[in-house]
Amino acid sequence: MTSFYSSFGLSEFEICICSFELCIILIVNAILLPSWYLKPMALDQVLSDRDSEDEVDDDIADFEDRRMLDDFVDVTKDEKQFMHLWNSFVRKQRVLADGHIPWACEAFSKLHGQELVQAPAIFWCWRLFMIKLWNHGLLDARTMNSCNLVLEGYRNEVSDTMKS
């Protein structure tokens, strides 16, 4: 059985070289889309030894989170916004254990404090969520107070800028 290349009088070695060159040409000119998140990959990503299959793409995760939250019919828009902020924060900060919750609450208050203070409905969602965490024994009163002091500081900043 003769191959396409042998019809041109090429040896097996030359056929292998041509096949390899053809593969490189196809790889270089193709848009490579991994099956998980379908974002184009650069050639160096394709040829590297690093496997990124288990990595989380924040844009895709945020999209999926919003889509899931949109399916809830008995939740207000503000509650969905708060849940998305918290889910995104927890995913990006890799909050994995119950013991991480106090740190996560303080960091969340510092990161999103201005946004929470400017949106009273979301602010109250955050406070109610902290109360639920406290009821489940995941958050202590000291951390809750610390979070509220951070938010109070942001609220004072906002009121000071409004006065000037």
CSV table of N, CA and C in Angstrom, one decimal:
chain,number,residue,atom,x,y,z
A,1,MET,N,0.9,-1.2,0.0
A,1,MET,CA,0.0,0.0,0.0
A,1,MET,C,0.9,1.2,0.0
A,2,THR,N,0.7,2.1,-0.9
A,2,THR,CA,1.5,3.3,-1.0
A,2,THR,C,0.7,4.5,-0.4
A,3,SER,N,1.5,5.4,0.2
A,3,SER,CA,0.9,6.6,0.8
A,3,SER,C,0.9,7.7,-0.2
A,4,PHE,N,0.2,8.7,0.2
A,4,PHE,CA,0.1,9.9,-0.6
A,4,PHE,C,1.5,10.5,-1.0
A,5,TYR,N,2.4,10.5,0.1
A,5,TYR,CA,3.8,11.1,-0.1
A,5,TYR,C,4.6,10.2,-1.0
A,6,SER,N,4.5,8.9,-0.9
A,6,SER,CA,5.4,8.0,-1.6
A,6,SER,C,5.1,8.1,-3.1
A,7,SER,N,3.9,8.5,-3.5
A,7,SER,CA,3.6,8.7,-4.9
A,7,SER,C,4.4,9.8,-5.5
A,8,PHE,N,5.0,10.7,-4.6
A,8,PHE,CA,5.9,11.7,-5.1
A,8,PHE,C,7.4,11.3,-5.1
A,9,GLY,N,7.6,10.0,-4.8
A,9,GLY,CA,9.0,9.5,-4.7
A,9,GLY,C,9.7,9.8,-3.5
A,10,LEU,N,9.1,9.9,-2.4
A,10,LEU,CA,9.7,10.3,-1.1
A,10,LEU,C,10.0,9.0,-0.3
A,11,SER,N,11.1,9.0,0.4
A,11,SER,CA,11.4,7.8,1.3
A,11,SER,C,10.6,7.9,2.5
A,12,GLU,N,10.6,6.8,3.3
A,12,GLU,CA,9.9,6.8,4.6
A,12,GLU,C,10.3,7.9,5.5
A,13,PHE,N,11.6,8.1,5.6
A,13,PHE,CA,12.1,9.2,6.5
A,13,PHE,C,11.6,10.5,6.0
A,14,GLU,N,11.6,10.8,4.7
A,14,GLU,CA,11.1,12.0,4.2
A,14,GLU,C,9.6,12.2,4.4
A,15,ILE,N,8.9,11.0,4.4
A,15,ILE,CA,7.5,11.0,4.6
A,15,ILE,C,7.2,11.4,6.1
A,16,CYS,N,8.0,10.9,7.0
A,16,CYS,CA,7.9,11.2,8.4
A,16,CYS,C,8.1,12.7,8.6
A,17,ILE,N,9.2,13.2,8.0
A,17,ILE,CA,9.5,14.7,8.1
A,17,ILE,C,8.4,15.5,7.6
A,18,CYS,N,7.8,15.1,6.4
A,18,CYS,CA,6.7,15.9,5.9
A,18,CYS,C,5.5,15.8,6.8
A,19,SER,N,5.2,14.7,7.3
A,19,SER,CA,4.1,14.5,8.2
A,19,SER,C,4.2,15.4,9.4
A,20,PHE,N,5.5,15.4,10.0
A,20,PHE,CA,5.7,16.2,11.2
A,20,PHE,C,5.6,17.7,10.8
A,21,GLU,N,6.1,18.1,9.7
A,21,GLU,CA,6.0,19.5,9.3
A,21,GLU,C,4.6,19.9,9.1
A,22,LEU,N,3.8,19.0,8.5
A,22,LEU,CA,2.4,19.3,8.2
A,22,LEU,C,1.6,19.4,9.6
A,23,CYS,N,2.0,18.6,10.5
A,23,CYS,CA,1.3,18.7,11.9
A,23,CYS,C,1.7,20.1,12.5
A,24,ILE,N,2.9,20.5,12.4
A,24,ILE,CA,3.3,21.7,13.0
A,24,ILE,C,2.6,22.9,12.3
A,25,ILE,N,2.5,22.8,11.0
A,25,ILE,CA,1.8,23.8,10.2
A,25,ILE,C,0.3,23.9,10.7
A,26,LEU,N,-0.3,22.8,10.8
A,26,LEU,CA,-1.7,22.7,11.3
A,26,LEU,C,-1.8,23.3,12.7
A,27,ILE,N,-0.9,23.0,13.5
A,27,ILE,CA,-1.0,23.4,14.9
A,27,ILE,C,-0.8,24.9,14.9
A,28,VAL,N,0.2,25.4,14.2
A,28,VAL,CA,0.5,26.9,14.2
A,28,VAL,C,-0.6,27.7,13.7
A,29,ASN,N,-1.2,27.2,12.6
A,29,ASN,CA,-2.3,28.0,12.0
A,29,ASN,C,-3.7,27.7,12.5
A,30,ALA,N,-3.8,26.7,13.4
A,30,ALA,CA,-5.1,26.4,13.9
A,30,ALA,C,-5.4,27.2,15.2
A,31,ILE,N,-6.7,27.4,15.4
A,31,ILE,CA,-7.1,27.9,16.7
A,31,ILE,C,-7.4,26.7,17.6
A,32,LEU,N,-6.7,26.6,18.7
A,32,LEU,CA,-6.8,25.4,19.5
A,32,LEU,C,-7.7,25.7,20.7
A,33,LEU,N,-8.8,25.0,20.8
A,33,LEU,CA,-9.8,25.2,21.8
A,33,LEU,C,-9.9,24.0,22.7
A,34,PRO,N,-9.5,24.1,24.0
A,34,PRO,CA,-9.7,23.0,24.9
A,34,PRO,C,-11.1,22.7,25.1
A,35,SER,N,-11.5,21.5,25.4
A,35,SER,CA,-12.9,21.1,25.5
A,35,SER,C,-13.6,21.7,26.7
A,36,TRP,N,-12.8,22.0,27.8
A,36,TRP,CA,-13.5,22.4,29.0
A,36,TRP,C,-14.1,23.8,28.9
A,37,TYR,N,-13.3,24.8,28.5
A,37,TYR,CA,-13.8,26.2,28.5
A,37,TYR,C,-13.7,26.9,27.1
A,38,LEU,N,-13.3,26.2,26.1
A,38,LEU,CA,-13.4,26.7,24.7
A,38,LEU,C,-12.8,28.1,24.5
A,39,LYS,N,-11.7,28.4,25.2
A,39,LYS,CA,-11.0,29.6,24.9
A,39,LYS,C,-9.7,29.3,24.1
A,40,PRO,N,-9.4,30.1,23.1
A,40,PRO,CA,-8.2,29.8,22.3
A,40,PRO,C,-6.9,29.7,23.2
A,41,MET,N,-6.1,28.8,22.8
A,41,MET,CA,-4.8,28.6,23.5
A,41,MET,C,-3.6,29.0,22.6
A,42,ALA,N,-2.6,29.5,23.2
A,42,ALA,CA,-1.4,29.8,22.5
A,42,ALA,C,-0.6,28.5,22.2
A,43,LEU,N,0.3,28.6,21.2
A,43,LEU,CA,1.0,27.4,20.9
A,43,LEU,C,1.9,26.9,22.1
A,44,ASP,N,2.5,27.8,22.8
A,44,ASP,CA,3.4,27.4,23.9
A,44,ASP,C,2.6,26.7,25.0
A,45,GLN,N,1.3,27.1,25.2
A,45,GLN,CA,0.4,26.4,26.1
A,45,GLN,C,0.1,25.0,25.7
A,46,VAL,N,-0.1,24.8,24.4
A,46,VAL,CA,-0.4,23.5,23.8
A,46,VAL,C,0.8,22.6,24.0
A,47,LEU,N,2.0,23.1,23.7
A,47,LEU,CA,3.2,22.3,23.7
A,47,LEU,C,3.9,22.1,25.1
A,48,SER,N,3.4,22.8,26.1
A,48,SER,CA,4.0,22.7,27.4
A,48,SER,C,3.6,21.4,28.1
A,49,ASP,N,4.3,21.0,29.1
A,49,ASP,CA,4.1,19.8,29.9
A,49,ASP,C,3.0,20.0,30.9
A,50,ARG,N,2.6,21.3,31.1
A,50,ARG,CA,1.6,21.6,32.2
A,50,ARG,C,0.2,21.3,31.7
A,51,ASP,N,-0.5,20.6,32.6
A,51,ASP,CA,-1.9,20.2,32.3
A,51,ASP,C,-2.8,21.2,33.0
A,52,SER,N,-3.6,21.9,32.3
A,52,SER,CA,-4.5,22.9,32.9
A,52,SER,C,-5.9,22.5,33.0
A,53,GLU,N,-6.2,21.2,32.8
A,53,GLU,CA,-7.6,20.7,32.8
A,53,GLU,C,-8.3,21.0,34.1
A,54,ASP,N,-7.6,20.9,35.2
A,54,ASP,CA,-8.3,21.1,36.5
A,54,ASP,C,-8.3,22.5,37.0
A,55,GLU,N,-7.8,23.4,36.2
A,55,GLU,CA,-7.8,24.8,36.6
A,55,GLU,C,-9.2,25.4,36.5
A,56,VAL,N,-9.5,26.4,37.3
A,56,VAL,CA,-10.8,27.0,37.3
A,56,VAL,C,-10.7,28.3,36.5
A,57,ASP,N,-11.5,28.5,35.5
A,57,ASP,CA,-11.5,29.7,34.7
A,57,ASP,C,-12.5,30.6,35.4
A,58,ASP,N,-12.1,31.7,36.0
A,58,ASP,CA,-13.0,32.6,36.8
A,58,ASP,C,-14.1,33.2,36.0
A,59,ASP,N,-13.9,33.5,34.7
A,59,ASP,CA,-15.0,34.1,33.9
A,59,ASP,C,-16.1,33.0,33.7
A,60,ILE,N,-15.7,31.8,33.4
A,60,ILE,CA,-16.6,30.7,33.1
A,60,ILE,C,-17.3,30.4,34.5
A,61,ALA,N,-16.6,30.3,35.5
A,61,ALA,CA,-17.2,30.0,36.8
A,61,ALA,C,-18.2,31.1,37.2
A,62,ASP,N,-17.8,32.4,37.0
A,62,ASP,CA,-18.8,33.4,37.3
A,62,ASP,C,-20.0,33.4,36.5
A,63,PHE,N,-19.9,33.1,35.2
A,63,PHE,CA,-21.0,32.9,34.3
A,63,PHE,C,-21.9,31.8,34.8
A,64,GLU,N,-21.3,30.6,35.1
A,64,GLU,CA,-22.1,29.5,35.6
A,64,GLU,C,-22.8,29.8,36.9
A,65,ASP,N,-22.1,30.5,37.8
A,65,ASP,CA,-22.7,30.9,39.1
A,65,ASP,C,-23.9,31.8,38.9
A,66,ARG,N,-23.8,32.8,38.0
A,66,ARG,CA,-24.9,33.7,37.8
A,66,ARG,C,-26.1,33.0,37.1
A,67,ARG,N,-25.7,32.1,36.2
A,67,ARG,CA,-26.8,31.3,35.6
A,67,ARG,C,-27.6,30.4,36.6
A,68,MET,N,-26.8,29.8,37.5
A,68,MET,CA,-27.4,29.0,38.5
A,68,MET,C,-28.3,29.9,39.4
A,69,LEU,N,-27.8,31.0,39.8
A,69,LEU,CA,-28.5,31.9,40.7
A,69,LEU,C,-29.8,32.5,40.0
A,70,ASP,N,-29.7,32.7,38.7
A,70,ASP,CA,-30.9,33.2,38.0
A,70,ASP,C,-32.0,32.2,38.0
A,71,ASP,N,-31.7,30.9,38.2
A,71,ASP,CA,-32.8,29.9,38.2
A,71,ASP,C,-33.6,30.0,39.5
A,72,PHE,N,-33.1,30.6,40.6
A,72,PHE,CA,-33.9,30.8,41.8
A,72,PHE,C,-35.0,31.8,41.5
A,73,VAL,N,-36.2,31.4,41.9
A,73,VAL,CA,-37.3,32.3,41.6
A,73,VAL,C,-37.8,33.0,42.9
A,74,ASP,N,-37.4,32.5,44.1
A,74,ASP,CA,-37.9,33.1,45.3
A,74,ASP,C,-36.8,33.9,46.0
A,75,VAL,N,-35.9,34.4,45.2
A,75,VAL,CA,-34.8,35.2,45.8
A,75,VAL,C,-34.7,36.5,45.0
A,76,THR,N,-34.5,37.6,45.8
A,76,THR,CA,-34.5,38.9,45.2
A,76,THR,C,-33.2,39.1,44.4
A,77,LYS,N,-33.2,40.2,43.6
A,77,LYS,CA,-32.0,40.5,42.8
A,77,LYS,C,-30.8,40.8,43.7
A,78,ASP,N,-31.1,41.5,44.8
A,78,ASP,CA,-30.0,41.9,45.7
A,78,ASP,C,-29.4,40.7,46.4
A,79,GLU,N,-30.3,39.7,46.8
A,79,GLU,CA,-29.8,38.5,47.4
A,79,GLU,C,-29.0,37.7,46.4
A,80,LYS,N,-29.4,37.7,45.1
A,80,LYS,CA,-28.6,37.0,44.1
A,80,LYS,C,-27.2,37.7,43.9
A,81,GLN,N,-27.2,39.0,43.9
A,81,GLN,CA,-26.0,39.8,43.8
A,81,GLN,C,-25.0,39.5,45.0
A,82,PHE,N,-25.6,39.4,46.2
A,82,PHE,CA,-24.7,39.1,47.3
A,82,PHE,C,-24.2,37.7,47.2
A,83,MET,N,-25.1,36.7,46.9
A,83,MET,CA,-24.6,35.3,46.8
A,83,MET,C,-23.5,35.2,45.7
A,84,HIS,N,-23.7,35.9,44.6
A,84,HIS,CA,-22.6,35.9,43.6
A,84,HIS,C,-21.3,36.5,44.1
A,85,LEU,N,-21.4,37.6,44.8
A,85,LEU,CA,-20.2,38.2,45.4
A,85,LEU,C,-19.5,37.2,46.3
A,86,TRP,N,-20.2,36.6,47.2
A,86,TRP,CA,-19.7,35.6,48.2
A,86,TRP,C,-19.1,34.4,47.5
A,87,ASN,N,-19.9,33.8,46.6
A,87,ASN,CA,-19.4,32.6,45.9
A,87,ASN,C,-18.2,32.9,45.1
A,88,SER,N,-18.1,34.0,44.4
A,88,SER,CA,-16.9,34.4,43.7
A,88,SER,C,-15.7,34.6,44.6
A,89,PHE,N,-15.9,35.2,45.7
A,89,PHE,CA,-14.9,35.5,46.7
A,89,PHE,C,-14.3,34.2,47.2
A,90,VAL,N,-15.2,33.3,47.6
A,90,VAL,CA,-14.8,32.0,48.2
A,90,VAL,C,-14.1,31.1,47.2
A,91,ARG,N,-14.5,31.2,46.0
A,91,ARG,CA,-13.8,30.4,44.9
A,91,ARG,C,-12.4,30.9,44.7
A,92,LYS,N,-12.3,32.2,44.5
A,92,LYS,CA,-11.0,32.8,44.2
A,92,LYS,C,-10.0,32.7,45.4
A,93,GLN,N,-10.5,32.8,46.6
A,93,GLN,CA,-9.7,32.7,47.8
A,93,GLN,C,-9.5,31.3,48.3
A,94,ARG,N,-10.1,30.4,47.6
A,94,ARG,CA,-10.0,28.9,48.0
A,94,ARG,C,-10.3,28.7,49.5
A,95,VAL,N,-11.5,29.2,49.9
A,95,VAL,CA,-12.0,29.0,51.2
A,95,VAL,C,-12.5,27.6,51.2
A,96,LEU,N,-11.8,26.6,51.9
A,96,LEU,CA,-12.2,25.2,51.8
A,96,LEU,C,-12.7,24.6,53.1
A,97,ALA,N,-12.3,25.2,54.2
A,97,ALA,CA,-12.6,24.6,55.5
A,97,ALA,C,-13.4,25.5,56.4
A,98,ASP,N,-14.2,25.0,57.3
A,98,ASP,CA,-14.9,25.8,58.2
A,98,ASP,C,-14.0,26.8,59.0
A,99,GLY,N,-12.8,26.4,59.3
A,99,GLY,CA,-11.9,27.2,60.0
A,99,GLY,C,-11.4,28.5,59.2
A,100,HIS,N,-11.7,28.5,57.9
A,100,HIS,CA,-11.3,29.6,57.1
A,100,HIS,C,-12.4,30.7,57.1
A,101,ILE,N,-13.5,30.4,57.6
A,101,ILE,CA,-14.7,31.3,57.5
A,101,ILE,C,-14.4,32.6,58.2
A,102,PRO,N,-13.9,32.6,59.4
A,102,PRO,CA,-13.7,33.9,60.1
A,102,PRO,C,-12.8,34.8,59.2
A,103,TRP,N,-11.6,34.3,58.8
A,103,TRP,CA,-10.7,35.1,57.9
A,103,TRP,C,-11.5,35.6,56.7
A,104,ALA,N,-12.2,34.7,56.1
A,104,ALA,CA,-12.9,35.0,54.8
A,104,ALA,C,-13.9,36.1,55.0
A,105,CYS,N,-14.6,36.1,56.2
A,105,CYS,CA,-15.6,37.2,56.4
A,105,CYS,C,-14.9,38.5,56.6
A,106,GLU,N,-13.8,38.6,57.3
A,106,GLU,CA,-13.1,39.8,57.5
A,106,GLU,C,-12.5,40.3,56.1
A,107,ALA,N,-11.9,39.4,55.4
A,107,ALA,CA,-11.4,39.8,54.1
A,107,ALA,C,-12.5,40.2,53.1
A,108,PHE,N,-13.6,39.6,53.1
A,108,PHE,CA,-14.8,39.9,52.3
A,108,PHE,C,-15.3,41.3,52.7
A,109,SER,N,-15.3,41.6,54.0
A,109,SER,CA,-15.8,42.9,54.4
A,109,SER,C,-14.8,44.0,53.9
A,110,LYS,N,-13.5,43.7,54.0
A,110,LYS,CA,-12.5,44.7,53.5
A,110,LYS,C,-12.6,44.9,52.0
A,111,LEU,N,-12.7,43.8,51.3
A,111,LEU,CA,-12.7,43.8,49.8
A,111,LEU,C,-14.0,44.5,49.2
A,112,HIS,N,-15.1,44.1,49.8
A,112,HIS,CA,-16.4,44.6,49.2
A,112,HIS,C,-17.1,45.6,50.1
A,113,GLY,N,-16.4,46.1,51.1
A,113,GLY,CA,-17.0,47.0,52.1
A,113,GLY,C,-17.7,48.2,51.4
A,114,GLN,N,-17.0,48.9,50.5
A,114,GLN,CA,-17.6,50.1,49.9
A,114,GLN,C,-18.8,49.7,49.1
A,115,GLU,N,-18.8,48.6,48.4
A,115,GLU,CA,-19.9,48.2,47.6
A,115,GLU,C,-21.1,47.9,48.5
A,116,LEU,N,-20.8,47.2,49.6
A,116,LEU,CA,-21.9,46.9,50.6
A,116,LEU,C,-22.5,48.1,51.2
A,117,VAL,N,-21.7,49.1,51.5
A,117,VAL,CA,-22.2,50.3,52.2
A,117,VAL,C,-23.1,51.1,51.2
A,118,GLN,N,-22.7,51.1,49.9
A,118,GLN,CA,-23.4,51.9,48.9
A,118,GLN,C,-24.7,51.2,48.5
A,119,ALA,N,-24.9,49.9,48.8
A,119,ALA,CA,-26.1,49.2,48.4
A,119,ALA,C,-26.7,48.6,49.7
A,120,PRO,N,-27.6,49.3,50.3
A,120,PRO,CA,-28.2,48.9,51.6
A,120,PRO,C,-28.8,47.5,51.6
A,121,ALA,N,-29.5,47.1,50.6
A,121,ALA,CA,-30.1,45.8,50.5
A,121,ALA,C,-29.0,44.7,50.5
A,122,ILE,N,-27.9,44.9,49.8
A,122,ILE,CA,-26.9,43.9,49.8
A,122,ILE,C,-26.1,43.9,51.1
A,123,PHE,N,-26.0,45.1,51.7
A,123,PHE,CA,-25.4,45.3,53.1
A,123,PHE,C,-26.1,44.4,54.1
A,124,TRP,N,-27.5,44.4,54.0
A,124,TRP,CA,-28.3,43.7,55.0
A,124,TRP,C,-28.2,42.2,54.7
A,125,CYS,N,-28.1,41.8,53.4
A,125,CYS,CA,-27.9,40.4,53.1
A,125,CYS,C,-26.6,39.9,53.7
A,126,TRP,N,-25.5,40.7,53.7
A,126,TRP,CA,-24.3,40.3,54.3
A,126,TRP,C,-24.4,40.2,55.8
A,127,ARG,N,-25.1,41.1,56.4
A,127,ARG,CA,-25.3,41.0,57.9
A,127,ARG,C,-26.1,39.8,58.3
A,128,LEU,N,-27.2,39.5,57.5
A,128,LEU,CA,-28.0,38.3,57.8
A,128,LEU,C,-27.2,37.0,57.6
A,129,PHE,N,-26.3,37.0,56.5
A,129,PHE,CA,-25.5,35.9,56.3
A,129,PHE,C,-24.5,35.6,57.4
A,130,MET,N,-23.9,36.7,57.9
A,130,MET,CA,-23.0,36.6,59.1
A,130,MET,C,-23.8,36.0,60.3
A,131,ILE,N,-25.0,36.4,60.5
A,131,ILE,CA,-25.8,35.9,61.6
A,131,ILE,C,-26.0,34.4,61.4
A,132,LYS,N,-26.3,34.0,60.2
A,132,LYS,CA,-26.5,32.5,59.9
A,132,LYS,C,-25.2,31.8,60.2
A,133,LEU,N,-24.1,32.3,59.8
A,133,LEU,CA,-22.8,31.7,60.0
A,133,LEU,C,-22.6,31.6,61.5
A,134,TRP,N,-22.9,32.6,62.3
A,134,TRP,CA,-22.8,32.6,63.7
A,134,TRP,C,-23.7,31.5,64.3
A,135,ASN,N,-25.0,31.4,63.9
A,135,ASN,CA,-25.9,30.4,64.4
A,135,ASN,C,-25.4,29.0,64.1
A,136,HIS,N,-24.6,28.8,63.1
A,136,HIS,CA,-24.1,27.5,62.8
A,136,HIS,C,-22.7,27.2,63.4
A,137,GLY,N,-22.3,28.2,64.2
A,137,GLY,CA,-21.0,28.0,64.9
A,137,GLY,C,-19.8,28.2,64.0
A,138,LEU,N,-19.9,28.8,62.9
A,138,LEU,CA,-18.8,29.0,61.9
A,138,LEU,C,-18.2,30.4,62.1
A,139,LEU,N,-18.8,31.3,62.8
A,139,LEU,CA,-18.3,32.7,63.0
A,139,LEU,C,-18.5,33.1,64.4
A,140,ASP,N,-17.5,33.6,65.0
A,140,ASP,CA,-17.6,34.1,66.4
A,140,ASP,C,-18.0,35.5,66.5
A,141,ALA,N,-18.4,36.0,67.7
A,141,ALA,CA,-18.9,37.3,67.9
A,141,ALA,C,-17.8,38.3,67.6
A,142,ARG,N,-16.5,38.0,68.0
A,142,ARG,CA,-15.4,38.9,67.8
A,142,ARG,C,-15.2,39.2,66.3
A,143,THR,N,-15.2,38.2,65.5
A,143,THR,CA,-15.0,38.4,64.1
A,143,THR,C,-16.2,39.1,63.5
A,144,MET,N,-17.4,38.8,63.9
A,144,MET,CA,-18.6,39.5,63.5
A,144,MET,C,-18.5,41.0,63.8
A,145,ASN,N,-18.0,41.3,65.0
A,145,ASN,CA,-17.8,42.7,65.4
A,145,ASN,C,-16.8,43.4,64.5
A,146,SER,N,-15.7,42.7,64.3
A,146,SER,CA,-14.6,43.2,63.5
A,146,SER,C,-15.1,43.5,62.0
A,147,CYS,N,-15.9,42.6,61.5
A,147,CYS,CA,-16.5,42.9,60.2
A,147,CYS,C,-17.4,44.1,60.2
A,148,ASN,N,-18.2,44.3,61.2
A,148,ASN,CA,-19.1,45.4,61.3
A,148,ASN,C,-18.3,46.7,61.5
A,149,LEU,N,-17.2,46.6,62.2
A,149,LEU,CA,-16.3,47.8,62.4
A,149,LEU,C,-15.7,48.3,61.0
A,150,VAL,N,-15.3,47.3,60.3
A,150,VAL,CA,-14.8,47.6,58.9
A,150,VAL,C,-15.8,48.3,58.1
A,151,LEU,N,-17.0,47.7,58.1
A,151,LEU,CA,-18.1,48.3,57.3
A,151,LEU,C,-18.5,49.7,57.8
A,152,GLU,N,-18.5,49.8,59.2
A,152,GLU,CA,-18.8,51.2,59.7
A,152,GLU,C,-17.8,52.2,59.3
A,153,GLY,N,-16.5,51.8,59.2
A,153,GLY,CA,-15.5,52.7,58.7
A,153,GLY,C,-15.7,53.1,57.3
A,154,TYR,N,-16.1,52.2,56.4
A,154,TYR,CA,-16.5,52.5,55.1
A,154,TYR,C,-17.7,53.4,55.0
A,155,ARG,N,-18.7,53.2,55.9
A,155,ARG,CA,-19.9,54.0,55.9
A,155,ARG,C,-19.5,55.5,56.4
A,156,ASN,N,-18.6,55.6,57.3
A,156,ASN,CA,-18.2,56.9,57.8
A,156,ASN,C,-17.4,57.6,56.6
A,157,GLU,N,-16.6,56.9,55.9
A,157,GLU,CA,-15.9,57.5,54.7
A,157,GLU,C,-16.9,58.1,53.7
A,158,VAL,N,-17.9,57.3,53.4
A,158,VAL,CA,-19.0,57.7,52.5
A,158,VAL,C,-19.7,58.9,53.0
A,159,SER,N,-20.1,58.9,54.3
A,159,SER,CA,-20.8,60.1,54.8
A,159,SER,C,-19.9,61.3,54.9
A,160,ASP,N,-18.6,61.1,55.1
A,160,ASP,CA,-17.6,62.3,55.1
A,160,ASP,C,-17.5,62.9,53.8
A,161,THR,N,-17.4,62.1,52.7
A,161,THR,CA,-17.3,62.6,51.4
A,161,THR,C,-18.6,63.3,50.9
A,162,MET,N,-19.7,62.8,51.4
A,162,MET,CA,-21.0,63.5,51.0
A,162,MET,C,-21.1,64.9,51.7
A,163,LYS,N,-20.5,65.0,52.9
A,163,LYS,CA,-20.6,66.3,53.6
A,163,LYS,C,-19.7,67.3,53.0
A,164,SER,N,-18.5,66.9,52.4
A,164,SER,CA,-17.6,67.9,51.8
A,164,SER,C,-18.0,68.3,50.4
